[in-house]
Amino acid sequence: MIARITRGHPYRHVMGFEAGEQRRADKDALFNTDRRTGEYPLIDWGWSRADAIDYTRSILGTSVGKSACTFCPFSFANKSSRAENFARYAEAPEVGARTLLMEHLALALNPAQGLVGGRRLIDMLREHELDNVLDAFEAILESHEHAIYEIRRILRPRKTDPTKLGNAARSVRIRGRGSRASMHNILGRLATDGAAQNKVRPDLGDDGILRVYQHERGPVFPTVERYFVVAPALALPKEHANFDQWWTQALAAEAMQPAA
């Protein structure tokens, strides 16, 4: 977006870091180039967030929200900012619903990817009984084309400690597209038929998402996992060119591990 707007010309990038956030400004300045120059007026003026709020109120007659981003995980970090966001969602349920859509897709591809520091935003909204947001989210899900995703993940050991996870490589492939109901029907048949033949293990996670596992990660690295899941068809297929080679090697290495 910035490149499209500036079209190769030098530009000033004004950041709203307040007084006391010099470390953030110093870190941001590392991204300066011969074209981009970061500027930090609130720090230069010695203004705190309260000063900025007082000024905008004096001009506009009202306060503005802490963030224009409706899905920033940091905006859920404390009670007051959560309350502000939830009030915004209650007033505009479609805003919260779009945030839940983003979280839902992330969770389908990785169960640990809750929006709020590993916690799930949808659980928070249920606790606060924001049913209008949840209803809007359900409507969005119904309106979207869905896909069956094949997720493969290779988990490698840390070089300094082979008992701990070092890094992971992931492959995302789309195995089918269609309505939400049709994709869930196909996944359900895969779960039932595959489980009957001991080829897969269906797992309905505590996030309410059904994943059908063909390979489950083991306790020793390297290890692999492979599962199929239904989610809105918004994620693009992605994998490293060498992923299949790595996958074969990881399967072989896991097969060589002694039985637990």
PDB file of C-alpha atoms in Angstrom:
ATOM      1  CA  MET A   1       0.000   0.000   0.000  1.00  0.00           C
ATOM      2  CA  ILE A   2       2.729   2.489   0.964  1.00  0.00           C
ATOM      3  CA  ALA A   3       4.731   1.669  -2.177  1.00  0.00           C
ATOM      4  CA  ARG A   4       1.638   2.193  -4.316  1.00  0.00           C
ATOM      5  CA  ILE A   5       0.913   5.557  -2.716  1.00  0.00           C
ATOM      6  CA  THR A   6       4.479   6.896  -2.723  1.00  0.00           C
ATOM      7  CA  ARG A   7       5.371   5.528  -6.188  1.00  0.00           C
ATOM      8  CA  GLY A   8       9.085   5.385  -5.461  1.00  0.00           C
ATOM      9  CA  HIS A   9       9.329   8.906  -4.052  1.00  0.00           C
ATOM     10  CA  PRO A  10      10.866   9.737  -0.650  1.00  0.00           C
ATOM     11  CA  TYR A  11       8.270   9.944   2.097  1.00  0.00           C
ATOM     12  CA  ARG A  12       7.839  10.695   5.810  1.00  0.00           C
ATOM     13  CA  HIS A  13       6.212   7.915   7.831  1.00  0.00           C
ATOM     14  CA  VAL A  14       4.559   9.531  10.851  1.00  0.00           C
ATOM     15  CA  MET A  15       4.067   7.149  13.769  1.00  0.00           C
ATOM     16  CA  GLY A  16       1.900   7.831  16.832  1.00  0.00           C
ATOM     17  CA  PHE A  17       4.292   6.598  19.515  1.00  0.00           C
ATOM     18  CA  GLU A  18       3.688   8.604  22.671  1.00  0.00           C
ATOM     19  CA  ALA A  19       6.207  10.085  25.078  1.00  0.00           C
ATOM     20  CA  GLY A  20       7.783   7.203  26.967  1.00  0.00           C
ATOM     21  CA  GLU A  21       7.803   4.929  23.913  1.00  0.00           C
ATOM     22  CA  GLN A  22      11.254   5.888  22.687  1.00  0.00           C
ATOM     23  CA  ARG A  23      12.252   2.227  22.443  1.00  0.00           C
ATOM     24  CA  ARG A  24       9.460   1.633  19.932  1.00  0.00           C
ATOM     25  CA  ALA A  25      10.604   4.660  17.938  1.00  0.00           C
ATOM     26  CA  ASP A  26      14.216   3.463  17.982  1.00  0.00           C
ATOM     27  CA  LYS A  27      13.135   0.059  16.702  1.00  0.00           C
ATOM     28  CA  ASP A  28      10.974   1.615  14.008  1.00  0.00           C
ATOM     29  CA  ALA A  29      13.849   3.841  12.881  1.00  0.00           C
ATOM     30  CA  LEU A  30      15.816   0.718  11.950  1.00  0.00           C
ATOM     31  CA  PHE A  31      13.452   0.412   8.984  1.00  0.00           C
ATOM     32  CA  ASN A  32      14.395   3.813   7.579  1.00  0.00           C
ATOM     33  CA  THR A  33      15.802   3.825   4.055  1.00  0.00           C
ATOM     34  CA  ASP A  34      16.905   6.455   1.568  1.00  0.00           C
ATOM     35  CA  ARG A  35      13.186   6.843   0.791  1.00  0.00           C
ATOM     36  CA  ARG A  36      11.459   6.224   4.116  1.00  0.00           C
ATOM     37  CA  THR A  37      11.979   8.491   7.130  1.00  0.00           C
ATOM     38  CA  GLY A  38      10.126   7.720  10.345  1.00  0.00           C
ATOM     39  CA  GLU A  39       8.859  10.675  12.362  1.00  0.00           C
ATOM     40  CA  TYR A  40       7.518  10.626  15.934  1.00  0.00           C
ATOM     41  CA  PRO A  41       5.782  13.938  16.694  1.00  0.00           C
ATOM     42  CA  LEU A  42       4.209  12.917  20.025  1.00  0.00           C
ATOM     43  CA  ILE A  43       7.642  12.036  21.377  1.00  0.00           C
ATOM     44  CA  ASP A  44       9.101  15.268  19.995  1.00  0.00           C
ATOM     45  CA  TRP A  45       6.333  17.256  21.713  1.00  0.00           C
ATOM     46  CA  GLY A  46       6.501  15.230  24.933  1.00  0.00           C
ATOM     47  CA  TRP A  47       2.845  14.277  24.580  1.00  0.00           C
ATOM     48  CA  SER A  48       1.326  11.327  26.393  1.00  0.00           C
ATOM     49  CA  ARG A  49      -1.750   9.473  25.204  1.00  0.00           C
ATOM     50  CA  ALA A  50      -3.831  11.578  27.597  1.00  0.00           C
ATOM     51  CA  ASP A  51      -2.446  14.752  26.012  1.00  0.00           C
ATOM     52  CA  ALA A  52      -3.398  13.497  22.554  1.00  0.00           C
ATOM     53  CA  ILE A  53      -6.913  12.576  23.733  1.00  0.00           C
ATOM     54  CA  ASP A  54      -7.392  15.988  25.345  1.00  0.00           C
ATOM     55  CA  TYR A  55      -6.288  17.717  22.148  1.00  0.00           C
ATOM     56  CA  THR A  56      -8.553  15.720  19.842  1.00  0.00           C
ATOM     57  CA  ARG A  57     -11.468  16.252  22.224  1.00  0.00           C
ATOM     58  CA  SER A  58     -10.827  19.995  22.180  1.00  0.00           C
ATOM     59  CA  ILE A  59     -10.967  20.015  18.382  1.00  0.00           C
ATOM     60  CA  LEU A  60     -13.626  17.374  17.668  1.00  0.00           C
ATOM     61  CA  GLY A  61     -15.726  17.640  20.781  1.00  0.00           C
ATOM     62  CA  THR A  62     -15.413  13.899  21.348  1.00  0.00           C
ATOM     63  CA  SER A  63     -12.777  11.202  21.840  1.00  0.00           C
ATOM     64  CA  VAL A  64     -11.618   8.776  19.198  1.00  0.00           C
ATOM     65  CA  GLY A  65     -11.056   5.073  19.778  1.00  0.00           C
ATOM     66  CA  LYS A  66      -7.691   3.785  20.859  1.00  0.00           C
ATOM     67  CA  SER A  67      -7.172   1.963  17.583  1.00  0.00           C
ATOM     68  CA  ALA A  68      -8.777   1.922  14.166  1.00  0.00           C
ATOM     69  CA  CYS A  69      -7.799  -1.739  13.928  1.00  0.00           C
ATOM     70  CA  THR A  70     -10.757  -3.856  14.985  1.00  0.00           C
ATOM     71  CA  PHE A  71      -8.766  -7.084  15.247  1.00  0.00           C
ATOM     72  CA  CYS A  72      -5.479  -5.984  16.841  1.00  0.00           C
ATOM     73  CA  PRO A  73      -4.626  -8.653  19.456  1.00  0.00           C
ATOM     74  CA  PHE A  74      -2.972  -6.024  21.663  1.00  0.00           C
ATOM     75  CA  SER A  75      -6.280  -4.174  21.952  1.00  0.00           C
ATOM     76  CA  PHE A  76      -7.626  -7.117  23.981  1.00  0.00           C
ATOM     77  CA  ALA A  77      -4.698  -7.090  26.392  1.00  0.00           C
ATOM     78  CA  ASN A  78      -6.440  -5.278  29.253  1.00  0.00           C
ATOM     79  CA  LYS A  79      -9.932  -4.915  30.645  1.00  0.00           C
ATOM     80  CA  SER A  80     -10.579  -1.338  29.521  1.00  0.00           C
ATOM     81  CA  SER A  81      -9.500  -1.829  25.912  1.00  0.00           C
ATOM     82  CA  ARG A  82     -11.452  -5.088  25.720  1.00  0.00           C
ATOM     83  CA  ALA A  83     -14.548  -3.298  26.954  1.00  0.00           C
ATOM     84  CA  GLU A  84     -14.034  -0.602  24.310  1.00  0.00           C
ATOM     85  CA  ASN A  85     -13.689  -3.181  21.550  1.00  0.00           C
ATOM     86  CA  PHE A  86     -16.670  -5.216  22.720  1.00  0.00           C
ATOM     87  CA  ALA A  87     -18.800  -2.070  22.807  1.00  0.00           C
ATOM     88  CA  ARG A  88     -17.757  -1.385  19.232  1.00  0.00           C
ATOM     89  CA  TYR A  89     -18.669  -4.938  18.259  1.00  0.00           C
ATOM     90  CA  ALA A  90     -22.068  -4.663  19.973  1.00  0.00           C
ATOM     91  CA  GLU A  91     -22.791  -1.506  17.997  1.00  0.00           C
ATOM     92  CA  ALA A  92     -21.486  -2.937  14.698  1.00  0.00           C
ATOM     93  CA  PRO A  93     -21.746  -6.764  14.885  1.00  0.00           C
ATOM     94  CA  GLU A  94     -20.385  -7.226  11.369  1.00  0.00           C
ATOM     95  CA  VAL A  95     -17.055  -5.757  12.530  1.00  0.00           C
ATOM     96  CA  GLY A  96     -16.689  -8.374  15.249  1.00  0.00           C
ATOM     97  CA  ALA A  97     -17.917 -11.066  12.855  1.00  0.00           C
ATOM     98  CA  ARG A  98     -15.157 -10.289  10.369  1.00  0.00           C
ATOM     99  CA  THR A  99     -12.604 -10.526  13.180  1.00  0.00           C
ATOM    100  CA  LEU A 100     -14.011 -13.921  14.176  1.00  0.00           C
ATOM    101  CA  LEU A 101     -13.792 -15.041  10.555  1.00  0.00           C
ATOM    102  CA  MET A 102     -10.075 -14.274  10.528  1.00  0.00           C
ATOM    103  CA  GLU A 103      -9.556 -16.114  13.806  1.00  0.00           C
ATOM    104  CA  HIS A 104     -11.629 -19.098  12.652  1.00  0.00           C
ATOM    105  CA  LEU A 105      -9.509 -19.592   9.540  1.00  0.00           C
ATOM    106  CA  ALA A 106      -6.294 -19.302  11.555  1.00  0.00           C
ATOM    107  CA  LEU A 107      -7.572 -21.868  14.074  1.00  0.00           C
ATOM    108  CA  ALA A 108      -8.542 -24.314  11.342  1.00  0.00           C
ATOM    109  CA  LEU A 109      -4.991 -24.250  10.011  1.00  0.00           C
ATOM    110  CA  ASN A 110      -3.422 -24.278  13.486  1.00  0.00           C
ATOM    111  CA  PRO A 111      -5.438 -25.009  16.657  1.00  0.00           C
ATOM    112  CA  ALA A 112      -3.024 -22.922  18.748  1.00  0.00           C
ATOM    113  CA  GLN A 113      -3.682 -19.714  16.809  1.00  0.00           C
ATOM    114  CA  GLY A 114      -6.212 -17.988  19.036  1.00  0.00           C
ATOM    115  CA  LEU A 115      -6.259 -14.261  18.369  1.00  0.00           C
ATOM    116  CA  VAL A 116      -5.566 -13.086  21.913  1.00  0.00           C
ATOM    117  CA  GLY A 117      -2.212 -14.464  22.997  1.00  0.00           C
ATOM    118  CA  GLY A 118      -3.305 -18.026  22.292  1.00  0.00           C
ATOM    119  CA  ARG A 119      -6.766 -17.444  23.796  1.00  0.00           C
ATOM    120  CA  ARG A 120      -9.739 -17.422  21.466  1.00  0.00           C
ATOM    121  CA  LEU A 121     -11.684 -14.238  20.892  1.00  0.00           C
ATOM    122  CA  ILE A 122     -14.820 -16.251  20.168  1.00  0.00           C
ATOM    123  CA  ASP A 123     -14.688 -17.679  23.710  1.00  0.00           C
ATOM    124  CA  MET A 124     -14.464 -14.161  25.133  1.00  0.00           C
ATOM    125  CA  LEU A 125     -17.466 -13.007  23.108  1.00  0.00           C
ATOM    126  CA  ARG A 126     -19.468 -15.999  24.318  1.00  0.00           C
ATOM    127  CA  GLU A 127     -18.561 -15.178  27.902  1.00  0.00           C
ATOM    128  CA  HIS A 128     -19.807 -11.626  27.354  1.00  0.00           C
ATOM    129  CA  GLU A 129     -22.963 -12.941  25.650  1.00  0.00           C
ATOM    130  CA  LEU A 130     -22.472 -10.877  22.498  1.00  0.00           C
ATOM    131  CA  ASP A 131     -24.970 -13.034  20.650  1.00  0.00           C
ATOM    132  CA  ASN A 132     -25.548 -10.500  17.886  1.00  0.00           C
ATOM    133  CA  VAL A 133     -21.864 -10.721  16.954  1.00  0.00           C
ATOM    134  CA  LEU A 134     -21.932 -14.524  17.057  1.00  0.00           C
ATOM    135  CA  ASP A 135     -25.058 -14.554  14.868  1.00  0.00           C
ATOM    136  CA  ALA A 136     -23.392 -12.224  12.377  1.00  0.00           C
ATOM    137  CA  PHE A 137     -20.347 -14.498  12.335  1.00  0.00           C
ATOM    138  CA  GLU A 138     -22.514 -17.539  11.630  1.00  0.00           C
ATOM    139  CA  ALA A 139     -24.158 -15.663   8.752  1.00  0.00           C
ATOM    140  CA  ILE A 140     -20.748 -14.812   7.283  1.00  0.00           C
ATOM    141  CA  LEU A 141     -19.687 -18.448   7.474  1.00  0.00           C
ATOM    142  CA  GLU A 142     -22.826 -19.547   5.648  1.00  0.00           C
ATOM    143  CA  SER A 143     -22.286 -16.989   2.898  1.00  0.00           C
ATOM    144  CA  HIS A 144     -18.678 -17.940   2.158  1.00  0.00           C
ATOM    145  CA  GLU A 145     -17.456 -20.642  -0.172  1.00  0.00           C
ATOM    146  CA  HIS A 146     -15.618 -23.270   1.861  1.00  0.00           C
ATOM    147  CA  ALA A 147     -12.735 -25.587   1.136  1.00  0.00           C
ATOM    148  CA  ILE A 148     -11.305 -28.843   2.410  1.00  0.00           C
ATOM    149  CA  TYR A 149      -7.723 -28.109   3.369  1.00  0.00           C
ATOM    150  CA  GLU A 150      -4.989 -30.687   3.690  1.00  0.00           C
ATOM    151  CA  ILE A 151      -2.539 -29.501   6.326  1.00  0.00           C
ATOM    152  CA  ARG A 152       0.861 -31.109   6.706  1.00  0.00           C
ATOM    153  CA  ARG A 153       3.340 -29.929   9.273  1.00  0.00           C
ATOM    154  CA  ILE A 154       6.944 -30.968   9.971  1.00  0.00           C
ATOM    155  CA  LEU A 155       8.194 -30.158  13.459  1.00  0.00           C
ATOM    156  CA  ARG A 156      11.956 -30.149  13.844  1.00  0.00           C
ATOM    157  CA  PRO A 157      14.082 -30.192  17.014  1.00  0.00           C
ATOM    158  CA  ARG A 158      16.007 -27.258  18.371  1.00  0.00           C
ATOM    159  CA  LYS A 159      19.707 -27.573  17.601  1.00  0.00           C
ATOM    160  CA  THR A 160      20.713 -26.714  21.146  1.00  0.00           C
ATOM    161  CA  ASP A 161      18.073 -28.958  22.733  1.00  0.00           C
ATOM    162  CA  PRO A 162      16.630 -31.806  20.628  1.00  0.00           C
ATOM    163  CA  THR A 163      13.823 -32.337  23.138  1.00  0.00           C
ATOM    164  CA  LYS A 164      12.330 -28.933  22.288  1.00  0.00           C
ATOM    165  CA  LEU A 165      10.677 -27.635  19.130  1.00  0.00           C
ATOM    166  CA  GLY A 166      13.033 -25.652  16.942  1.00  0.00           C
ATOM    167  CA  ASN A 167      10.977 -24.774  13.889  1.00  0.00           C
ATOM    168  CA  ALA A 168       8.104 -26.015  11.780  1.00  0.00           C
ATOM    169  CA  ALA A 169       7.404 -26.196   8.061  1.00  0.00           C
ATOM    170  CA  ARG A 170       3.824 -26.254   6.815  1.00  0.00           C
ATOM    171  CA  SER A 171       2.104 -27.278   3.609  1.00  0.00           C
ATOM    172  CA  VAL A 172      -1.413 -26.043   2.838  1.00  0.00           C
ATOM    173  CA  ARG A 173      -3.282 -27.662  -0.043  1.00  0.00           C
ATOM    174  CA  ILE A 174      -6.914 -27.296  -1.112  1.00  0.00           C
ATOM    175  CA  ARG A 175      -8.608 -30.625  -1.852  1.00  0.00           C
ATOM    176  CA  GLY A 176     -12.084 -29.383  -2.706  1.00  0.00           C
ATOM    177  CA  ARG A 177     -14.325 -26.319  -2.832  1.00  0.00           C
ATOM    178  CA  GLY A 178     -18.043 -25.820  -2.404  1.00  0.00           C
ATOM    179  CA  SER A 179     -20.718 -24.787   0.036  1.00  0.00           C
ATOM    180  CA  ARG A 180     -20.083 -25.025   3.748  1.00  0.00           C
ATOM    181  CA  ALA A 181     -22.573 -27.885   4.091  1.00  0.00           C
ATOM    182  CA  SER A 182     -21.196 -29.898   1.165  1.00  0.00           C
ATOM    183  CA  MET A 183     -17.604 -29.627   2.376  1.00  0.00           C
ATOM    184  CA  HIS A 184     -18.586 -30.695   5.889  1.00  0.00           C
ATOM    185  CA  ASN A 185     -20.514 -33.635   4.448  1.00  0.00           C
ATOM    186  CA  ILE A 186     -17.443 -34.807   2.550  1.00  0.00           C
ATOM    187  CA  LEU A 187     -15.202 -34.382   5.599  1.00  0.00           C
ATOM    188  CA  GLY A 188     -17.747 -36.236   7.713  1.00  0.00           C
ATOM    189  CA  ARG A 189     -17.737 -39.200   5.322  1.00  0.00           C
ATOM    190  CA  LEU A 190     -13.944 -39.209   5.331  1.00  0.00           C
ATOM    191  CA  ALA A 191     -13.995 -39.255   9.126  1.00  0.00           C
ATOM    192  CA  THR A 192     -16.550 -42.081   9.342  1.00  0.00           C
ATOM    193  CA  ASP A 193     -15.190 -44.311   6.579  1.00  0.00           C
ATOM    194  CA  GLY A 194     -11.540 -43.698   7.401  1.00  0.00           C
ATOM    195  CA  ALA A 195     -12.023 -44.318  11.105  1.00  0.00           C
ATOM    196  CA  ALA A 196     -13.846 -47.576  10.351  1.00  0.00           C
ATOM    197  CA  GLN A 197     -10.731 -48.726   8.488  1.00  0.00           C
ATOM    198  CA  ASN A 198      -8.352 -47.364  11.143  1.00  0.00           C
ATOM    199  CA  LYS A 199      -6.828 -45.029   8.563  1.00  0.00           C
ATOM    200  CA  VAL A 200      -7.719 -41.734  10.217  1.00  0.00           C
ATOM    201  CA  ARG A 201      -8.728 -40.362  13.599  1.00  0.00           C
ATOM    202  CA  PRO A 202     -11.430 -37.675  13.690  1.00  0.00           C
ATOM    203  CA  ASP A 203     -10.969 -35.058  16.377  1.00  0.00           C
ATOM    204  CA  LEU A 204     -13.540 -32.420  17.293  1.00  0.00           C
ATOM    205  CA  GLY A 205     -11.401 -29.867  19.084  1.00  0.00           C
ATOM    206  CA  ASP A 206     -12.561 -27.727  21.968  1.00  0.00           C
ATOM    207  CA  ASP A 207     -12.741 -24.939  19.379  1.00  0.00           C
ATOM    208  CA  GLY A 208     -15.603 -26.840  17.726  1.00  0.00           C
ATOM    209  CA  ILE A 209     -13.606 -27.517  14.554  1.00  0.00           C
ATOM    210  CA  LEU A 210     -13.474 -31.074  13.180  1.00  0.00           C
ATOM    211  CA  ARG A 211     -10.027 -32.196  12.041  1.00  0.00           C
ATOM    212  CA  VAL A 212      -9.463 -35.614  10.506  1.00  0.00           C
ATOM    213  CA  TYR A 213      -5.928 -36.783  11.281  1.00  0.00           C
ATOM    214  CA  GLN A 214      -3.991 -39.181   9.109  1.00  0.00           C
ATOM    215  CA  HIS A 215      -0.727 -38.537  10.964  1.00  0.00           C
ATOM    216  CA  GLU A 216      -0.547 -37.163  14.502  1.00  0.00           C
ATOM    217  CA  ARG A 217       2.527 -35.536  15.913  1.00  0.00           C
ATOM    218  CA  GLY A 218       4.575 -37.676  18.251  1.00  0.00           C
ATOM    219  CA  PRO A 219       6.404 -36.722  21.464  1.00  0.00           C
ATOM    220  CA  VAL A 220       9.901 -36.861  19.925  1.00  0.00           C
ATOM    221  CA  PHE A 221      11.297 -34.511  17.273  1.00  0.00           C
ATOM    222  CA  PRO A 222      11.387 -34.619  14.329  1.00  0.00           C
ATOM    223  CA  THR A 223       7.738 -35.484  13.969  1.00  0.00           C
ATOM    224  CA  VAL A 224       4.945 -34.800  11.522  1.00  0.00           C
ATOM    225  CA  GLU A 225       1.215 -34.257  11.436  1.00  0.00           C
ATOM    226  CA  ARG A 226      -1.302 -34.371   8.630  1.00  0.00           C
ATOM    227  CA  TYR A 227      -4.980 -33.576   8.848  1.00  0.00           C
ATOM    228  CA  PHE A 228      -7.950 -32.465   6.779  1.00  0.00           C
ATOM    229  CA  VAL A 229     -10.225 -29.622   7.848  1.00  0.00           C
ATOM    230  CA  VAL A 230     -13.029 -27.477   6.440  1.00  0.00           C
ATOM    231  CA  ALA A 231     -12.801 -23.691   6.561  1.00  0.00           C
ATOM    232  CA  PRO A 232     -13.726 -20.678   4.427  1.00  0.00           C
ATOM    233  CA  ALA A 233     -11.874 -20.765   1.104  1.00  0.00           C
ATOM    234  CA  LEU A 234      -9.797 -17.696   1.944  1.00  0.00           C
ATOM    235  CA  ALA A 235      -6.348 -19.226   2.531  1.00  0.00           C
ATOM    236  CA  LEU A 236      -4.092 -19.743  -0.459  1.00  0.00           C
ATOM    237  CA  PRO A 237      -2.267 -23.033  -1.094  1.00  0.00           C
ATOM    238  CA  LYS A 238       1.295 -22.702   0.103  1.00  0.00           C
ATOM    239  CA  GLU A 239       4.333 -24.906   0.576  1.00  0.00           C
ATOM    240  CA  HIS A 240       8.082 -24.752   0.049  1.00  0.00           C
ATOM    241  CA  ALA A 241       9.364 -26.286  -3.173  1.00  0.00           C
ATOM    242  CA  ASN A 242      11.305 -28.851  -1.114  1.00  0.00           C
ATOM    243  CA  PHE A 243       8.465 -29.690   1.242  1.00  0.00           C
ATOM    244  CA  ASP A 244       7.685 -33.145  -0.184  1.00  0.00           C
ATOM    245  CA  GLN A 245      11.343 -34.105   0.126  1.00  0.00           C
ATOM    246  CA  TRP A 246      11.446 -32.869   3.723  1.00  0.00           C
ATOM    247  CA  TRP A 247       8.203 -34.726   4.447  1.00  0.00           C
ATOM    248  CA  THR A 248       9.604 -38.029   3.176  1.00  0.00           C
ATOM    249  CA  GLN A 249      12.764 -37.557   5.216  1.00  0.00           C
ATOM    250  CA  ALA A 250      10.811 -36.660   8.362  1.00  0.00           C
ATOM    251  CA  LEU A 251       8.525 -39.689   7.977  1.00  0.00           C
ATOM    252  CA  ALA A 252      11.581 -41.937   7.640  1.00  0.00           C
ATOM    253  CA  ALA A 253      13.262 -40.353  10.666  1.00  0.00           C
ATOM    254  CA  GLU A 254      10.109 -40.741  12.753  1.00  0.00           C
ATOM    255  CA  ALA A 255       9.771 -44.389  11.717  1.00  0.00           C
ATOM    256  CA  MET A 256      13.295 -45.033  12.991  1.00  0.00           C
ATOM    257  CA  GLN A 257      12.512 -43.724  16.468  1.00  0.00           C
ATOM    258  CA  PRO A 258      12.228 -46.397  19.181  1.00  0.00           C
ATOM    259  CA  ALA A 259       8.713 -47.248  20.308  1.00  0.00           C
ATOM    260  CA  ALA A 260       7.600 -45.347  23.396  1.00  0.00           C
TER     261      ALA A 260
END
